[in-house]
PDB file of C-alpha atoms in Angstrom:
ATOM      1  CA  UNK A   8       0.269   0.145   0.025  1.00  0.00           C
ATOM      2  CA  UNK A   9       0.942   3.458  -0.837  1.00  0.00           C
ATOM      3  CA  UNK A  10       0.767   6.314   1.280  1.00  0.00           C
ATOM      4  CA  UNK A  11       0.556   9.579  -0.401  1.00  0.00           C
ATOM      5  CA  UNK A  12       3.443  12.074   1.339  1.00  0.00           C
ATOM      6  CA  UNK A  13       0.265  14.313   2.621  1.00  0.00           C
ATOM      7  CA  UNK A  14      -1.542  11.562   4.619  1.00  0.00           C
ATOM      8  CA  UNK A  15       2.490  10.713   5.870  1.00  0.00           C
ATOM      9  CA  UNK A  16       2.543  14.033   7.234  1.00  0.00           C
ATOM     10  CA  UNK A  17      -0.827  14.421   8.516  1.00  0.00           C
ATOM     11  CA  UNK A  18       0.023  11.202  10.675  1.00  0.00           C
ATOM     12  CA  UNK A  19       2.754  12.740  12.063  1.00  0.00           C
ATOM     13  CA  UNK A  20       0.818  15.385  12.858  1.00  0.00           C
ATOM     14  CA  UNK A  21      -1.815  13.403  14.413  1.00  0.00           C
ATOM     15  CA  UNK A  22       0.720  11.378  16.235  1.00  0.00           C
ATOM     16  CA  UNK A  23       2.689  14.711  17.692  1.00  0.00           C
ATOM     17  CA  UNK A  24      -0.686  15.577  18.617  1.00  0.00           C
ATOM     18  CA  UNK A  25      -1.804  12.637  20.399  1.00  0.00           C
ATOM     19  CA  UNK A  26       2.276  12.473  22.190  1.00  0.00           C
ATOM     20  CA  UNK A  27       1.033  16.032  23.247  1.00  0.00           C
ATOM     21  CA  UNK A  28      -1.766  15.411  24.949  1.00  0.00           C
ATOM     22  CA  UNK A  29      -0.067  12.381  26.595  1.00  0.00           C
ATOM     23  CA  UNK A  30       2.566  14.527  28.077  1.00  0.00           C
ATOM     24  CA  UNK A  31      -0.179  16.967  29.607  1.00  0.00           C
ATOM     25  CA  UNK A  32      -1.961  14.034  30.946  1.00  0.00           C
ATOM     26  CA  UNK A  33       0.976  12.759  32.684  1.00  0.00           C
ATOM     27  CA  UNK A  34       2.257  15.926  33.945  1.00  0.00           C
ATOM     28  CA  UNK A  35      -1.306  16.597  35.408  1.00  0.00           C
ATOM     29  CA  UNK A  36      -1.292  13.336  37.013  1.00  0.00           C
ATOM     30  CA  UNK A  37       2.637  13.811  38.465  1.00  0.00           C
ATOM     31  CA  UNK A  38       1.579  17.250  39.905  1.00  0.00           C
ATOM     32  CA  UNK A  39      -1.407  15.159  42.242  1.00  0.00           C
ATOM     33  CA  UNK A  40       0.315  13.666  45.205  1.00  0.00           C
TER      34      UNK A  40
END
């Protein structure tokens, strides 16, 4: 299956968004005692 370059960029962007959300959640969890 060939993935067009713009799809790859979108997948990378989505992954980045998910990672950022995870990091924020982790930070919130860490801050709670």
